[in-house]
Tab-separated table of C-alpha atoms in Angstrom:
chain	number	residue	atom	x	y	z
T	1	UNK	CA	76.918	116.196	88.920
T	2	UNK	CA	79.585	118.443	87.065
T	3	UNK	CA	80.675	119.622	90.864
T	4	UNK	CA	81.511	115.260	91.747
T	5	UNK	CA	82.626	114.595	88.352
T	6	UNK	CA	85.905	117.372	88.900
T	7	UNK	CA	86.005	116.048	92.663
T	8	UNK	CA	86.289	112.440	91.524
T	9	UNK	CA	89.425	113.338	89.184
T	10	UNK	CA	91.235	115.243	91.465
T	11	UNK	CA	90.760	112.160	93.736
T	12	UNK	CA	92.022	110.069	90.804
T	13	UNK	CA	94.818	111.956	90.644
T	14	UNK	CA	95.470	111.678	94.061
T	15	UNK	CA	94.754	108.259	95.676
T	16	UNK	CA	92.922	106.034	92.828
T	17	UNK	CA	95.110	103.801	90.913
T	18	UNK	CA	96.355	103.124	88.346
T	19	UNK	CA	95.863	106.571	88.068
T	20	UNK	CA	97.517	108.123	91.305
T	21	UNK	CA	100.665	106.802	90.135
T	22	UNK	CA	101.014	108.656	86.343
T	23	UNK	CA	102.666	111.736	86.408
T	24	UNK	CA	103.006	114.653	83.782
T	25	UNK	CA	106.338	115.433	82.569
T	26	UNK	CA	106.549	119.650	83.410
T	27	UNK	CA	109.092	120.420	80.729
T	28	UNK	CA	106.210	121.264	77.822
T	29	UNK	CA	105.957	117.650	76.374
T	30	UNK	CA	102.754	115.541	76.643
T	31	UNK	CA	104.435	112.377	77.907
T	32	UNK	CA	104.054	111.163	81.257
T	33	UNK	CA	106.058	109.421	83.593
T	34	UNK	CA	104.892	106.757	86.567
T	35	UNK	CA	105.731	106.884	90.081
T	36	UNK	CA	104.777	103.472	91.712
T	37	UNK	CA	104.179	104.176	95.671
T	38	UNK	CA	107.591	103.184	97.203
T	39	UNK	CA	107.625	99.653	99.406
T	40	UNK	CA	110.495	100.378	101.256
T	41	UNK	CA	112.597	103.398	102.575
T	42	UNK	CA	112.054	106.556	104.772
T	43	UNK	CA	108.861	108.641	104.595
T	44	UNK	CA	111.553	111.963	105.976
T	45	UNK	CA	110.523	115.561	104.198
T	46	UNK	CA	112.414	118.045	104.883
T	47	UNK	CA	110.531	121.880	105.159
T	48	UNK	CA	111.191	124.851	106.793
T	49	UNK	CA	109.036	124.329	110.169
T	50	UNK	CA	108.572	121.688	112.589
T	51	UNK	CA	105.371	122.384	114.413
T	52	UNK	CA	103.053	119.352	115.011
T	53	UNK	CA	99.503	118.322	113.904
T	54	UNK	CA	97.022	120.261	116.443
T	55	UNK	CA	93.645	119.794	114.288
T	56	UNK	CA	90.746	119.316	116.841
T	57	UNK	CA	88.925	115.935	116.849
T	58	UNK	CA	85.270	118.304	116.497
T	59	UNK	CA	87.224	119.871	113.220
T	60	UNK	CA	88.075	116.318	111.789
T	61	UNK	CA	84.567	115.308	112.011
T	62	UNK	CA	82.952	118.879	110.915
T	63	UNK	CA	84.881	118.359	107.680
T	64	UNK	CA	84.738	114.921	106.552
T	65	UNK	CA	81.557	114.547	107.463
T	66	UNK	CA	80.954	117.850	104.845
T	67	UNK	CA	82.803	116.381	102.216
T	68	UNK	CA	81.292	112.695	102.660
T	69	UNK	CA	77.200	113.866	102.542
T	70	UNK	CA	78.098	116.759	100.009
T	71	UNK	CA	81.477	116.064	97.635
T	72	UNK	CA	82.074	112.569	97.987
T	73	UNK	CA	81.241	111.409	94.584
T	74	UNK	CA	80.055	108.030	95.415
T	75	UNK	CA	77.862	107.367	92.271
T	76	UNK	CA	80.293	108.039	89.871
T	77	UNK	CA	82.084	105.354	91.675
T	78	UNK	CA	79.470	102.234	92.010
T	79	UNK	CA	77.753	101.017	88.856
T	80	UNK	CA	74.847	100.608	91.699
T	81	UNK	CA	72.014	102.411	91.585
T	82	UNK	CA	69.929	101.219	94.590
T	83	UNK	CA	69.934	104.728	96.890
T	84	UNK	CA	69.695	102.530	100.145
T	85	UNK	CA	72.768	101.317	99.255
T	86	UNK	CA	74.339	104.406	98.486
T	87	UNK	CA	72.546	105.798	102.086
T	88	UNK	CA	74.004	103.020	103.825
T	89	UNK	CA	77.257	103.839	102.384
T	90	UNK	CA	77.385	107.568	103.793
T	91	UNK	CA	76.437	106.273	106.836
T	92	UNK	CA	78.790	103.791	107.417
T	93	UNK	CA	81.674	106.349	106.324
T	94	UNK	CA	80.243	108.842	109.947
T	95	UNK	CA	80.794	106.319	112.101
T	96	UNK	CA	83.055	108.025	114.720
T	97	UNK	CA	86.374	105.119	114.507
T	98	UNK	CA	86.349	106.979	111.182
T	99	UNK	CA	87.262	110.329	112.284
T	100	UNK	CA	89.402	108.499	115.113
T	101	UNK	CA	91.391	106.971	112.596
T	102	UNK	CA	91.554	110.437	110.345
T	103	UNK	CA	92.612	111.869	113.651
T	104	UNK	CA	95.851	108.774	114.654
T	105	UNK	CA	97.043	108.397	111.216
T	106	UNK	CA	97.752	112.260	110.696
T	107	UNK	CA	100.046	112.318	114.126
T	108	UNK	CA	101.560	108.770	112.888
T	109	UNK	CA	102.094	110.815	109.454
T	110	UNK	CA	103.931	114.244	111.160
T	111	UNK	CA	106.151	111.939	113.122
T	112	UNK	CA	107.399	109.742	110.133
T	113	UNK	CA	107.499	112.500	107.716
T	114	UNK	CA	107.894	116.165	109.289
T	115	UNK	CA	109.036	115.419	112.584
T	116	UNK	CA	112.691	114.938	111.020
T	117	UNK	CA	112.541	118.943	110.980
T	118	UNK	CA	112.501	119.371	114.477
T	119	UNK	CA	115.065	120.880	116.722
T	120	UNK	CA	117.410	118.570	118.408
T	121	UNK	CA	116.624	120.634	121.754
T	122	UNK	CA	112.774	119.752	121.331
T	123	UNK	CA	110.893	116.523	122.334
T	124	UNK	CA	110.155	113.707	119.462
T	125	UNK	CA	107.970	110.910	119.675
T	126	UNK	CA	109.996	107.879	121.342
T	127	UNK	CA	109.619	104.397	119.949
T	128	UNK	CA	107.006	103.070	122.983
T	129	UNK	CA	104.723	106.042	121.631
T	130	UNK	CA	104.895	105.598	117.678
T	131	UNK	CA	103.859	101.403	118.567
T	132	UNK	CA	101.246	102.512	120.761
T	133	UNK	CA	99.702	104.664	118.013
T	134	UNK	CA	100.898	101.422	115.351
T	135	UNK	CA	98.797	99.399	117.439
T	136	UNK	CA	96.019	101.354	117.698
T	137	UNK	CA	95.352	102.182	113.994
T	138	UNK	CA	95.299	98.322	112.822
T	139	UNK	CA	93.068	97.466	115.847
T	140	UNK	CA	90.419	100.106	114.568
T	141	UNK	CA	91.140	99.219	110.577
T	142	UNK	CA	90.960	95.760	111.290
T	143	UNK	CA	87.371	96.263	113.483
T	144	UNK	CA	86.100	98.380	110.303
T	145	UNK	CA	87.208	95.327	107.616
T	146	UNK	CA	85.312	92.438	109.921
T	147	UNK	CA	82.595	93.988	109.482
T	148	UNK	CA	82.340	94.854	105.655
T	149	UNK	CA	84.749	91.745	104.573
T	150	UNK	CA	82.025	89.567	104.071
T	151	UNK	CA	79.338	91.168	101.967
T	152	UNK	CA	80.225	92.102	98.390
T	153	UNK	CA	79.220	95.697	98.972
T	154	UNK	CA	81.329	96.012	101.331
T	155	UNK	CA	84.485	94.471	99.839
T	156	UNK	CA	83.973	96.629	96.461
T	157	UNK	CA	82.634	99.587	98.097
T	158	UNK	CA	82.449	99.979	101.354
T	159	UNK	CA	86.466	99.599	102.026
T	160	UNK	CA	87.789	101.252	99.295
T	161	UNK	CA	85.546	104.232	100.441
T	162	UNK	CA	86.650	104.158	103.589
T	163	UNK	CA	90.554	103.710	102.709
T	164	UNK	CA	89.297	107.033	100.230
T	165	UNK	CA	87.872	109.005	102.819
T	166	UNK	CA	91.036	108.401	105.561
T	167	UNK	CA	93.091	109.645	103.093
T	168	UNK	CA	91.205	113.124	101.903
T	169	UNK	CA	90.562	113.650	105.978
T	170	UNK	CA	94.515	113.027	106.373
T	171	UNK	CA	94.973	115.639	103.390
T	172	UNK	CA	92.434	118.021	104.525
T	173	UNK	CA	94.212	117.651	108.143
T	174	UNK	CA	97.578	118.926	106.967
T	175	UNK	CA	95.582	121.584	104.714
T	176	UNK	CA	94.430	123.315	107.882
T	177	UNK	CA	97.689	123.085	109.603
T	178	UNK	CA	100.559	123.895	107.224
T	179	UNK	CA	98.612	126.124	104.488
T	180	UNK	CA	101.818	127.325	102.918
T	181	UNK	CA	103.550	124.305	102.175
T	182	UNK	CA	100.204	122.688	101.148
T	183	UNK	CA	99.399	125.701	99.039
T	184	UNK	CA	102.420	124.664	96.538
T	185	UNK	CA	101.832	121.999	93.730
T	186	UNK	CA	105.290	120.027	94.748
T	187	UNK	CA	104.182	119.900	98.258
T	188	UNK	CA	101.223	119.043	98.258
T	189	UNK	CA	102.327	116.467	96.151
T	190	UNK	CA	105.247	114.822	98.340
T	191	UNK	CA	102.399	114.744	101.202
T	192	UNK	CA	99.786	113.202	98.898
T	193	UNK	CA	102.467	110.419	98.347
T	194	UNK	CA	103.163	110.065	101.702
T	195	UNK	CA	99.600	109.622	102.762
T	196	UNK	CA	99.145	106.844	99.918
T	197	UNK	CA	103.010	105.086	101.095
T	198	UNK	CA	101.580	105.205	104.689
T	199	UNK	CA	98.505	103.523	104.267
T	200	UNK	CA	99.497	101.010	101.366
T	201	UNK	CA	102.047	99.601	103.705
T	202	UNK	CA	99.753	99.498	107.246
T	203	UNK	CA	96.869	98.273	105.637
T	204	UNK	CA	96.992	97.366	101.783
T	205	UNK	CA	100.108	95.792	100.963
T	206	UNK	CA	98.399	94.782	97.406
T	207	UNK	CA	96.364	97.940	96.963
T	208	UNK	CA	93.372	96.213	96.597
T	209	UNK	CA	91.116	99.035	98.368
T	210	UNK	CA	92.778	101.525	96.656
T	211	UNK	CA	91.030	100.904	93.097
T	212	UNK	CA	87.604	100.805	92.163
T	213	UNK	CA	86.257	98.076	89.666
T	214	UNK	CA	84.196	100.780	87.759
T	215	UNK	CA	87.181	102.798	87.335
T	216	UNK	CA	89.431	100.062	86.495
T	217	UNK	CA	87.546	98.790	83.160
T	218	UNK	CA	87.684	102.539	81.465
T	219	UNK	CA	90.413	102.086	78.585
T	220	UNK	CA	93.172	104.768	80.424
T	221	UNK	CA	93.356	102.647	83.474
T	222	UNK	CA	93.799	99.580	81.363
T	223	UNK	CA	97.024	101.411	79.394
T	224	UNK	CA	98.403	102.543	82.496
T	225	UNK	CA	98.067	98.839	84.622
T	226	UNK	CA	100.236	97.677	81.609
T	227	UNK	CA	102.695	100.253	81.338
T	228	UNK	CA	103.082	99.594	85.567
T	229	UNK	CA	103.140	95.868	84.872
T	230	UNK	CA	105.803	96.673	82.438
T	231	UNK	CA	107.435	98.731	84.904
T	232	UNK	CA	107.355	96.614	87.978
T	233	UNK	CA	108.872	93.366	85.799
T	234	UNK	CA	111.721	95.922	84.233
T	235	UNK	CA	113.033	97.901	86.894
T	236	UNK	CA	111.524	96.371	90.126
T	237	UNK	CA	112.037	92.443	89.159
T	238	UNK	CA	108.581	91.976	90.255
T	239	UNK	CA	106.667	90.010	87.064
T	240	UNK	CA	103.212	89.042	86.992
T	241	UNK	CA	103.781	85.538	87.836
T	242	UNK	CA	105.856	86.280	90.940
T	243	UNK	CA	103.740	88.816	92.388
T	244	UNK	CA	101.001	85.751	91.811
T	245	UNK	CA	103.107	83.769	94.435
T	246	UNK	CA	103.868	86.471	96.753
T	247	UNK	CA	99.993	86.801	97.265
T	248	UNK	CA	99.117	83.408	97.240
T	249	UNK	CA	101.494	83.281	100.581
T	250	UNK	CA	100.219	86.575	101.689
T	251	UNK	CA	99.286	87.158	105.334
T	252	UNK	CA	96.912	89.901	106.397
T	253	UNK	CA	99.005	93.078	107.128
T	254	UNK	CA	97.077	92.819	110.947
T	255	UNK	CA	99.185	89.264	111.378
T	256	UNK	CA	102.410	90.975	109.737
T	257	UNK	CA	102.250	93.688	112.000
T	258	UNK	CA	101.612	91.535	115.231
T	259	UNK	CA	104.724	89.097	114.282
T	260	UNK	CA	106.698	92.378	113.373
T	261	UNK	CA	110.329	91.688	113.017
T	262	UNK	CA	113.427	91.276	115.249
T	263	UNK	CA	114.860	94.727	114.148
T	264	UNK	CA	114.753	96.891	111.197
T	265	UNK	CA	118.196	94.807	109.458
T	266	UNK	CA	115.965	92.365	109.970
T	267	UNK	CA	112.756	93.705	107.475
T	268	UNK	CA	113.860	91.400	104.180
T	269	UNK	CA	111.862	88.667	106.219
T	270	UNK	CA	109.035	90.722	106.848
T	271	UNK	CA	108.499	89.405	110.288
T	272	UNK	CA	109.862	86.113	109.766
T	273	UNK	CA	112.465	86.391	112.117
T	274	UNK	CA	110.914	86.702	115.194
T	275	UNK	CA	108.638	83.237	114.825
T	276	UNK	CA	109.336	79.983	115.830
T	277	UNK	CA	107.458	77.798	113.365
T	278	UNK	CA	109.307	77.364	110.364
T	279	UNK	CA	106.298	76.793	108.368
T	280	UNK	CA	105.379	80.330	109.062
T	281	UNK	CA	108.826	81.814	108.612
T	282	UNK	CA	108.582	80.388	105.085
T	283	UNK	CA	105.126	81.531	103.828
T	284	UNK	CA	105.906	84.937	105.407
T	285	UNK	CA	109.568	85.064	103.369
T	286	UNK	CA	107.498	83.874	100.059
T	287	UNK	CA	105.114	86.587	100.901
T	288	UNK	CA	107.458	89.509	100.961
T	289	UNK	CA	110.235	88.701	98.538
T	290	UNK	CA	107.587	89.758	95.416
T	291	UNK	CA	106.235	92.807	96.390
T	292	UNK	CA	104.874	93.431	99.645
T	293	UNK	CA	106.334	95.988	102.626
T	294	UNK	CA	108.309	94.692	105.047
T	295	UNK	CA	106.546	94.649	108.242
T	296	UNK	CA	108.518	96.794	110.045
T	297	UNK	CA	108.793	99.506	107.147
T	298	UNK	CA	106.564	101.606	108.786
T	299	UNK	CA	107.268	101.703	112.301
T	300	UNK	CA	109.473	99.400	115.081
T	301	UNK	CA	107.925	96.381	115.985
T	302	UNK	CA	105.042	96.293	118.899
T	303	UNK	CA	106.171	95.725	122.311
T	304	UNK	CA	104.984	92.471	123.783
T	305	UNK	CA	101.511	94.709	125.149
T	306	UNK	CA	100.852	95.800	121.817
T	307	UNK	CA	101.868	92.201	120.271
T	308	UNK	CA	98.990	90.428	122.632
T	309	UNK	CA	96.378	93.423	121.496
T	310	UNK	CA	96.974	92.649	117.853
T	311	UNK	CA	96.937	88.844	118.422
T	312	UNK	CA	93.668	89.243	119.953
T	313	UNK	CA	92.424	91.953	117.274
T	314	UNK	CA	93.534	88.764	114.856
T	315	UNK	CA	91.579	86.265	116.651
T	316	UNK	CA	88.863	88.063	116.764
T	317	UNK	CA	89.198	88.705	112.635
T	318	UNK	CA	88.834	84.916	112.670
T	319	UNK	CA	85.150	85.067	114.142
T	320	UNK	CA	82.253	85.332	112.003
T	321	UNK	CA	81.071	88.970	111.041
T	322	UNK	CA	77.542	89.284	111.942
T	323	UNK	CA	75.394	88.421	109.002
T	324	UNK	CA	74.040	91.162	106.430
T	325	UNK	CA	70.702	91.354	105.220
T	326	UNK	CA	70.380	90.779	101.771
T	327	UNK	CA	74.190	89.432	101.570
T	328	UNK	CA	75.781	86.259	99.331
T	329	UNK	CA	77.744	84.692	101.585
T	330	UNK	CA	79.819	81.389	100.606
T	331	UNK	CA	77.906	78.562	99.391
T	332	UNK	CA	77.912	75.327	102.277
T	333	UNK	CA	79.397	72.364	101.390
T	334	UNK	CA	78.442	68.869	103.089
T	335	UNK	CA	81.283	66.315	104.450
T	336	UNK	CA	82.083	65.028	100.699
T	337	UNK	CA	82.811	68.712	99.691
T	338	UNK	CA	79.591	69.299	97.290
T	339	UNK	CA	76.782	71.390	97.633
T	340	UNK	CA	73.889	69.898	100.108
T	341	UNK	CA	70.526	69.329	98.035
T	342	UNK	CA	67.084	70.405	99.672
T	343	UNK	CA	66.534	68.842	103.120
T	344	UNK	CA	70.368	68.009	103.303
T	345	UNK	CA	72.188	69.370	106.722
T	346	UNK	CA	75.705	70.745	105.021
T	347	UNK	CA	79.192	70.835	106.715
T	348	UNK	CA	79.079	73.282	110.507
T	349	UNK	CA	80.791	76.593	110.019
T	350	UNK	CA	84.027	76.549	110.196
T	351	UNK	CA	84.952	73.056	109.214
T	352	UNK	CA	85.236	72.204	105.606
T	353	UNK	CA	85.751	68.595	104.659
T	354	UNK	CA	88.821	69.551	103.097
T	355	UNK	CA	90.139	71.104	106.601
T	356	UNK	CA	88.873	68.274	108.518
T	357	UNK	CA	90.835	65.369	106.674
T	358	UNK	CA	94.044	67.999	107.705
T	359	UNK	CA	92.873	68.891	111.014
T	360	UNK	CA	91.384	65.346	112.600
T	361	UNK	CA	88.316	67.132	112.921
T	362	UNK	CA	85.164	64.693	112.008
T	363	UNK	CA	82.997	66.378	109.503
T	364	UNK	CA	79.721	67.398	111.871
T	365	UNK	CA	81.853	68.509	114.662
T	366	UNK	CA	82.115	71.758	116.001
T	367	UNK	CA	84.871	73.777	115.116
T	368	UNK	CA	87.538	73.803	118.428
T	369	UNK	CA	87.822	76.999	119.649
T	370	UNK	CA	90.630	78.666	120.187
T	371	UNK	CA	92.530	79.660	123.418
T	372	UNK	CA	92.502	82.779	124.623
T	373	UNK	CA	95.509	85.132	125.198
T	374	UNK	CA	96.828	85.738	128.870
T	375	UNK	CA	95.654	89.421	129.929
């Protein structure tokens, strides 16, 4: 227990917030400053060597499946207590699109961040190549979410695990290729920061997997959400109340990704550009003027072949996860928008009565379904 106790705060140091974001002031005092993960701007660090990520797939797996069944400190965070659960947890974390997205977000990391350091003489990674591997990372994160969304396990534990565990096997990748630079406190830092920039803006534009609610009721992680709430109202113009309405028009970062944007001068719109509806262009602009990354922060927009992959990963987002023993799923409602009583048939899935007075649909239909993408 002592052994996952020091694991779990050097991981709250690292990728946990609030607490990832609080840094100590070096210069003797006991003050400490914070260091929100940045929205916007380049991911470049400059070192002295340029050589890319060559870790084998085999030694991705070998060591995050070690640190997951021996260091992961999963109790400490779950106030569950239920070992099946805990099992089923591990488990779920060695599924192999695990170590395949270790594996695709480590190149996507080199190329954003280290491969400014190579020679101009040497090949870099052209724009068709870093959407390829863009597209390929949100089609296997948005596969893992379906299938944990919808069980509250799985949206308190499961994902934030998983978003954890990505980002030690992306740390633990760069450990076994650049030792020297990730030997030294300051770099090791600047890649840890990097790692938590990449993945905030591909996947968790709110950081919502990157907390844990056990974590977040201790009195320290309480000071330091107010000091950032303080912080993001003072410096970033980004108060409570507006962040509030930036989420309440919030897409998922799978659709933000799959609209993209027209070019990078383009990114205040976050995507908004490049659709026709205007409905859309408006809750996409109210969605990214109070706090969320543009869409195309990260890397150029997909090309139309990535585009239709996402749109279908999207669609199929919309379909039902299959059900989970033992799971609370959302209460029915019947066609007047209560709860049925015994013997009562309630509303089909997928059509509320609220949606059907929008949509035409009849309560008791079936939900249309809907078209499917040209190949």
């Amino acid at each position: 227990r002592d052994q996952h106790q020091k694991e779990l705060e050097r991981l709250k140091a690292k990728f946990i917030l609030p607490f990832a974001c609080e840094r100590i002031v070096s210069d003797g005092r006991e003050d400490s400053e914070l260091c929100p993960w940045p929205l916007e701007g380049p991911l470049d660090l400059v070192v002295p060597f340029s050589e890319p990520i060559r870790v084998s797939s085999d030694d991705v797996q070998r060591h995050t499946t070690q640190w997951i069944r021996y260091s992961l400190p999963l109790a400490l965070l779950t106030s569950k207590r239920d070992e099946r659960i805990l099992l089923g947890v591990r488990e779920t974390l060695e599924q192999a699109q695990v170590f395949r997205l270790i594996g695709l977000l480590s190149h996507v990391l080199y190329w954003l961040a280290l491969g400014i350091n190579r020679p101009l003489n040497q090949q870099s990674l052209t724009e068709t190549a870093l959407s390829v591997l863009f597209t390929s990372v949100h089609e296997i994160w948005s596969g893992f979410e379906k299938e944990n969304r919808d069980s509250p396990v799985g949206v308190s534990l499961v994902l934030p695990t998983f978003l954890l565990t990505v980002k030690h096997g992306i740390e633990r990748c760069f450990e076994l290729q650049y030792p020297s630079m990730m030997a030294v406190k300051e770099g090791r830092q600047q890649v840890v920061e990097r790692i938590n920039t990449l993945t905030m803006r591909l996947f968790d534009p709110d950081c919502t997997f990157a907390r844990f609610g056990k974590l977040d009721g201790t009195g320290q992680a309480i000071s330091l959400m107010k000091r950032l709430d303080m912080y993001m109202a003072s410096t970033l113009g980004f108060t409570k109340a507006k962040r509030l309405c930036g989420l309440a028009h919030r897409s998922t970062p799978l659709v933000r990704a799959a609209l993209g944007a027209v070019d990078v001068g383009a990114t205040w719109a976050g995507g908004a550009a490049g659709c026709s509806d205007y409905r859309t262009r408006t809750m996409l602009v109210h969605s990214d003027v109070w706090g969320a990354p543009p869409a195309a922060s990260v890397a150029p927009p997909p090309k139309s072949e990535g585009q239709q992959i996402l749109l279908r990963a999207a669609l199929s987002r919309l379909a039902s996860a299959p059900p989970v023993p033992g799971q609370i799923g959302r209460p029915q409602t019947t066609p007047g928008g209560r709860r049925p009583k015994r013997g009562e048939p309630p509303c089909p899935s997928g059509v509320s009565a609220r949606s059907s007075k929008r949509s035409g649909i009849a309560p008791g239909t079936a939900a249309p379904r809907l078209p499917a993408l040209p190949a």
